[in-house]
Short mmCIF file of C-alpha atoms in Angstrom, two decimals:
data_model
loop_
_atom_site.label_atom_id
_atom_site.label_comp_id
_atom_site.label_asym_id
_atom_site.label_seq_id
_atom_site.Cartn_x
_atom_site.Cartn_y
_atom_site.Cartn_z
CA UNK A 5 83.15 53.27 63.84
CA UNK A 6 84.54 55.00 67.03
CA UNK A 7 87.91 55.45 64.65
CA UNK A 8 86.07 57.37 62.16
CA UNK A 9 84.39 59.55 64.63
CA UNK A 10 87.18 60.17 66.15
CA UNK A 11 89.16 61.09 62.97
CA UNK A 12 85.91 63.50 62.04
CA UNK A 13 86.01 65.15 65.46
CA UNK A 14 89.80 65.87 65.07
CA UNK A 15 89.36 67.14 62.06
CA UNK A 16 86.33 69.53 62.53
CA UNK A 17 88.10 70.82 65.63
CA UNK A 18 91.02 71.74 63.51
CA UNK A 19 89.09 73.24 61.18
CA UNK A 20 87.13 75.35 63.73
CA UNK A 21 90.73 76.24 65.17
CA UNK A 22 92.50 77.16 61.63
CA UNK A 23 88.98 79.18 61.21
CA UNK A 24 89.51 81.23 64.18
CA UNK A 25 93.02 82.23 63.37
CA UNK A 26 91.90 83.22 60.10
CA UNK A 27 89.46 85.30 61.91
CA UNK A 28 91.60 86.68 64.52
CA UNK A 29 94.13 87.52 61.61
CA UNK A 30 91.17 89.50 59.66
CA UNK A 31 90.25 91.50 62.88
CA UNK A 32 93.61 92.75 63.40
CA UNK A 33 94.24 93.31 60.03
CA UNK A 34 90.50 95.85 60.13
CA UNK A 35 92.14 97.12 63.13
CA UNK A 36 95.44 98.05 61.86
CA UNK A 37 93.67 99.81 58.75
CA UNK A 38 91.54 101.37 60.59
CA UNK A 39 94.17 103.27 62.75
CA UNK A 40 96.22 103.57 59.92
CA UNK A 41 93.35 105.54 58.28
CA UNK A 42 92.33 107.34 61.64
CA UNK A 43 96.18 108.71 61.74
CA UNK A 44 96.07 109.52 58.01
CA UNK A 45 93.02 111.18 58.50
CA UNK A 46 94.48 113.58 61.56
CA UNK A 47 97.78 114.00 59.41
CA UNK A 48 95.49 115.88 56.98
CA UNK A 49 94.63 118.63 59.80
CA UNK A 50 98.08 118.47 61.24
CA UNK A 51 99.76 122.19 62.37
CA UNK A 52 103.41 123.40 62.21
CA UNK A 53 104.14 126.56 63.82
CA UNK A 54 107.26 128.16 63.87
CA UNK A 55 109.00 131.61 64.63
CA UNK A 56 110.94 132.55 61.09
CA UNK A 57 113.28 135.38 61.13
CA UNK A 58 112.34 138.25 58.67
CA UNK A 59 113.79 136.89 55.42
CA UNK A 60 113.50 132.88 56.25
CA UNK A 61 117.28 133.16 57.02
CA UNK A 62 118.32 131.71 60.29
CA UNK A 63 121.64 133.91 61.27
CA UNK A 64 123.41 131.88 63.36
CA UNK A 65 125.16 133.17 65.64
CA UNK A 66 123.33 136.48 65.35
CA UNK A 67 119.86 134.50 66.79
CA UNK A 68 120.48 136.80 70.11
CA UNK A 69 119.16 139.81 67.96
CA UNK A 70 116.05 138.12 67.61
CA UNK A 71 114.82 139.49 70.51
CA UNK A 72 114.45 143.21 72.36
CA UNK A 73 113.63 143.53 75.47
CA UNK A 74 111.31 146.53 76.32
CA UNK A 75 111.54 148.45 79.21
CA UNK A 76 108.04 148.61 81.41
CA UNK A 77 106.42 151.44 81.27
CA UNK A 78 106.30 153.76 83.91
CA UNK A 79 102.35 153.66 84.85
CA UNK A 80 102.68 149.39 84.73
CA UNK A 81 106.22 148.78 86.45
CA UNK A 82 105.34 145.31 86.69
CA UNK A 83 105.16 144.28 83.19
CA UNK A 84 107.95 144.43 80.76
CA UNK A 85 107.83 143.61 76.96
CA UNK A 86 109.59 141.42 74.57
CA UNK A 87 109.33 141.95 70.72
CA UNK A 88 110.11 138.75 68.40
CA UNK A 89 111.83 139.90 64.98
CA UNK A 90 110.18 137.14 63.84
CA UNK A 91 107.22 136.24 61.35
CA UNK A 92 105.02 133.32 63.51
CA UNK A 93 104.12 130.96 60.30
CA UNK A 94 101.85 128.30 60.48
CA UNK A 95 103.31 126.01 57.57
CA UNK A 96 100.93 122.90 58.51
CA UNK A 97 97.93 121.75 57.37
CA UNK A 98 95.23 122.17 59.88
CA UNK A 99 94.40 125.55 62.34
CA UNK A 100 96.79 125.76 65.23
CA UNK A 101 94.18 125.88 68.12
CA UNK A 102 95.30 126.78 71.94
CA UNK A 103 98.62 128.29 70.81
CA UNK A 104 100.61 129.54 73.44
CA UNK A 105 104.18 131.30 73.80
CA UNK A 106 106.52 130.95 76.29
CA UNK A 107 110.77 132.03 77.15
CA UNK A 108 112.78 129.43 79.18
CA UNK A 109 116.18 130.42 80.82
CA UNK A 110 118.65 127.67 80.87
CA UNK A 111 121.05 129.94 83.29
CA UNK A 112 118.25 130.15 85.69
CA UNK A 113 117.71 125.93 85.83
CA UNK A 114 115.07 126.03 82.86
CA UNK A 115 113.03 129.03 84.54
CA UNK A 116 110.06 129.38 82.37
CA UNK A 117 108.05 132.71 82.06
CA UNK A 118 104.40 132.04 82.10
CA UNK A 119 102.66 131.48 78.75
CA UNK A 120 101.52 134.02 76.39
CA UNK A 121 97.85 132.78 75.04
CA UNK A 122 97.69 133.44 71.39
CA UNK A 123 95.27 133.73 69.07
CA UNK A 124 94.60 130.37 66.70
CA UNK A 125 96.40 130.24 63.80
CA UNK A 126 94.95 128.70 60.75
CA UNK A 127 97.19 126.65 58.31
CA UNK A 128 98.88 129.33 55.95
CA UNK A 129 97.96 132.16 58.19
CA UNK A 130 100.74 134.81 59.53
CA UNK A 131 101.29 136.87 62.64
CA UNK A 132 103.78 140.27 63.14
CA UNK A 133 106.00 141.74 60.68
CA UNK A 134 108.64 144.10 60.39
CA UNK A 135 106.82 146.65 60.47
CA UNK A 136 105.05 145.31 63.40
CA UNK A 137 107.15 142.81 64.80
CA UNK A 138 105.40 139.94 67.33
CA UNK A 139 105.33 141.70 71.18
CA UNK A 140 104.89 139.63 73.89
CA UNK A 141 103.89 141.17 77.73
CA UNK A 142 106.73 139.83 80.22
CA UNK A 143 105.44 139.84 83.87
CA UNK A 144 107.98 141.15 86.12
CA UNK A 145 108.23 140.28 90.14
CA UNK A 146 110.53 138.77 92.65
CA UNK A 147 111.35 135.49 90.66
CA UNK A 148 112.00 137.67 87.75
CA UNK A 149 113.01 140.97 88.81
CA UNK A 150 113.77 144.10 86.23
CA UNK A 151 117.65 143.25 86.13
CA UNK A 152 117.12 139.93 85.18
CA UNK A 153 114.53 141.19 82.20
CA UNK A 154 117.00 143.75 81.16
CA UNK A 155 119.57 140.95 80.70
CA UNK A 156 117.26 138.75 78.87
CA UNK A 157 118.26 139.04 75.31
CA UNK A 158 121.76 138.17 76.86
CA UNK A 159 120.64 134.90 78.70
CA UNK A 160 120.64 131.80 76.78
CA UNK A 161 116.83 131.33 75.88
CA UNK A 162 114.76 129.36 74.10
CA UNK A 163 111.63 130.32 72.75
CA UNK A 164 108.66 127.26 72.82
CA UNK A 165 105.31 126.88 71.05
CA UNK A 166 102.56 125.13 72.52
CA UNK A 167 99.46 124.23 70.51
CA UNK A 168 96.88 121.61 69.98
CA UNK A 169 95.30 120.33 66.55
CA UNK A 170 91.39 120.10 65.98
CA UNK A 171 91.45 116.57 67.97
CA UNK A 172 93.15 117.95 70.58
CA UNK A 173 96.62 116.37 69.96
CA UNK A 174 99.82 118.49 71.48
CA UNK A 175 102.63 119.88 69.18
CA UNK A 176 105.26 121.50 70.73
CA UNK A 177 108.30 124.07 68.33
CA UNK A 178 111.44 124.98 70.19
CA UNK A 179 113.59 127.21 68.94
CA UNK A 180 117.51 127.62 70.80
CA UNK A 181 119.65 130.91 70.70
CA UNK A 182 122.25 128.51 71.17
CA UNK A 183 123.52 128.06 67.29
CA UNK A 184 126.12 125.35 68.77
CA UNK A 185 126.07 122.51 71.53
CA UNK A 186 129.34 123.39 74.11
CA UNK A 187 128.60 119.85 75.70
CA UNK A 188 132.38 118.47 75.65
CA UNK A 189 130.66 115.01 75.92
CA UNK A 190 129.08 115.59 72.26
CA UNK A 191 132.30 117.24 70.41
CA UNK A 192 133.95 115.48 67.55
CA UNK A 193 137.45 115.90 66.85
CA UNK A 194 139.40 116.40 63.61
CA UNK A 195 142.43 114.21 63.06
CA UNK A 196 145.13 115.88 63.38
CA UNK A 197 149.10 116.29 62.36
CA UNK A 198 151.42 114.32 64.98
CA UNK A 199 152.85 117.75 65.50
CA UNK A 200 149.56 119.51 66.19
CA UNK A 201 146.72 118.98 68.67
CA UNK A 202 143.34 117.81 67.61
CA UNK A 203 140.59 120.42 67.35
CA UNK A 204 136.66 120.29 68.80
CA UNK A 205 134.22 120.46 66.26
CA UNK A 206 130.84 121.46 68.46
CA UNK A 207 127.66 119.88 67.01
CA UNK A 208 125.46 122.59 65.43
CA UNK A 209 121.48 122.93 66.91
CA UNK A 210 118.59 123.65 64.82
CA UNK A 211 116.79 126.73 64.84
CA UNK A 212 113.84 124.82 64.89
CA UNK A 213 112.88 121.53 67.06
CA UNK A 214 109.72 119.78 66.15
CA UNK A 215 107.87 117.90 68.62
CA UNK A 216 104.93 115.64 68.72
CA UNK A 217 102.98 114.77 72.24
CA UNK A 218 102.53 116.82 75.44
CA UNK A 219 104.97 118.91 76.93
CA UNK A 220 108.32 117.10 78.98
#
């Protein structure tokens, strides 16, 4: 009899064992749907802002144009003013809440100006034209003095984005002057005649960078 038991036992406690993996498996399974959904869910209210030159044509190596840096005006010597020839889209999905605007120098060791608050942008909507292009005030003091603003468009900038969705998740657009990478480490090289020396092909950069998450 104490073989038979002892069979039964076995047996129930592998079927209570192969009953909790089953189990486990179905939790994690909810689980996994349910942040699949959740994410699916904040896709649907997702933002996309961007800064698109007045025709949707990115020039190239004309993006230094993009910007004009506008003397301060006498009464307020301590505040200069940049105008975007840009349209500021919001291409996304879902309003473009705690939007912010900001210039950082990468001749001055990736000297940022202080952010420009904006004003939300809901999916589809539109800010400046070219009749009244985008102007943003430029604070101007010993960090940033008025030579260095009136050699701004000149600088190699980049113009950044900040904004949040409506669950308060971070998106960040970059967009470079720079319309190629000088990096030697990153060049490719054409193959060349044995009489002839190769020649660098620089790796173009995007108008546009993307981001996801809070800022670096």
């Amino acid at each position: 009899m104490s073989f038979w038991a002892d069979f039964w036992n076995a047996l129930t406690g592998i079927g209570t064992l192969a009953l909790a993996g089953a189990t486990f498996c179905v939790i994690r399974q909810g689980q996994r749907q349910r942040r699949d959904g959740e994410c699916q869910h904040r896709d649907r209210f997702k933002p996309i802002c961007l800064l698109a030159p007045y025709g949707g044509v990115d020039a190239w190596n004309r993006r230094g144009d993009l910007l004009e840096a506008m003397p301060p005006a006498p009464e307020n010597p301590s505040c200069g003013t940049v105008a975007i020839r840009c349209v500021l889209r919001n291409v996304g999905v879902g309003p473009a809440l705690k939007l912010r605007l900001k210039f950082r120098l990468l001749d001055m060791n990736g000297w940022t100006s202080e952010p420009w608050e904006l004003s939300p942008l809901g999916a589809g909507e539109t800010c400046g034209s070219d009749a009244a292009p985008l102007l943003v005030p430029f604070p101007i003091h010993e960090r940033f003095n008025q030579t260095d603003f009136a050699m701004l468009t000149g600088k190699p900038w980049e113009i950044w984005l900040e904004y949040e969705d409506v669950f308060g998740q971070q998106f960040q657009s970059i967009h470079r002057k720079a319309p190629f990478d000088t990096d030697p480490a990153k060049f490719a090289w054409t193959t060349a005649e044995p009489s002839q020396q190769p020649k660098a092909i620089m790796p173009s950069i995007p108008w546009l960078t993307y981001t996801k998450g809070p800022m670096p």
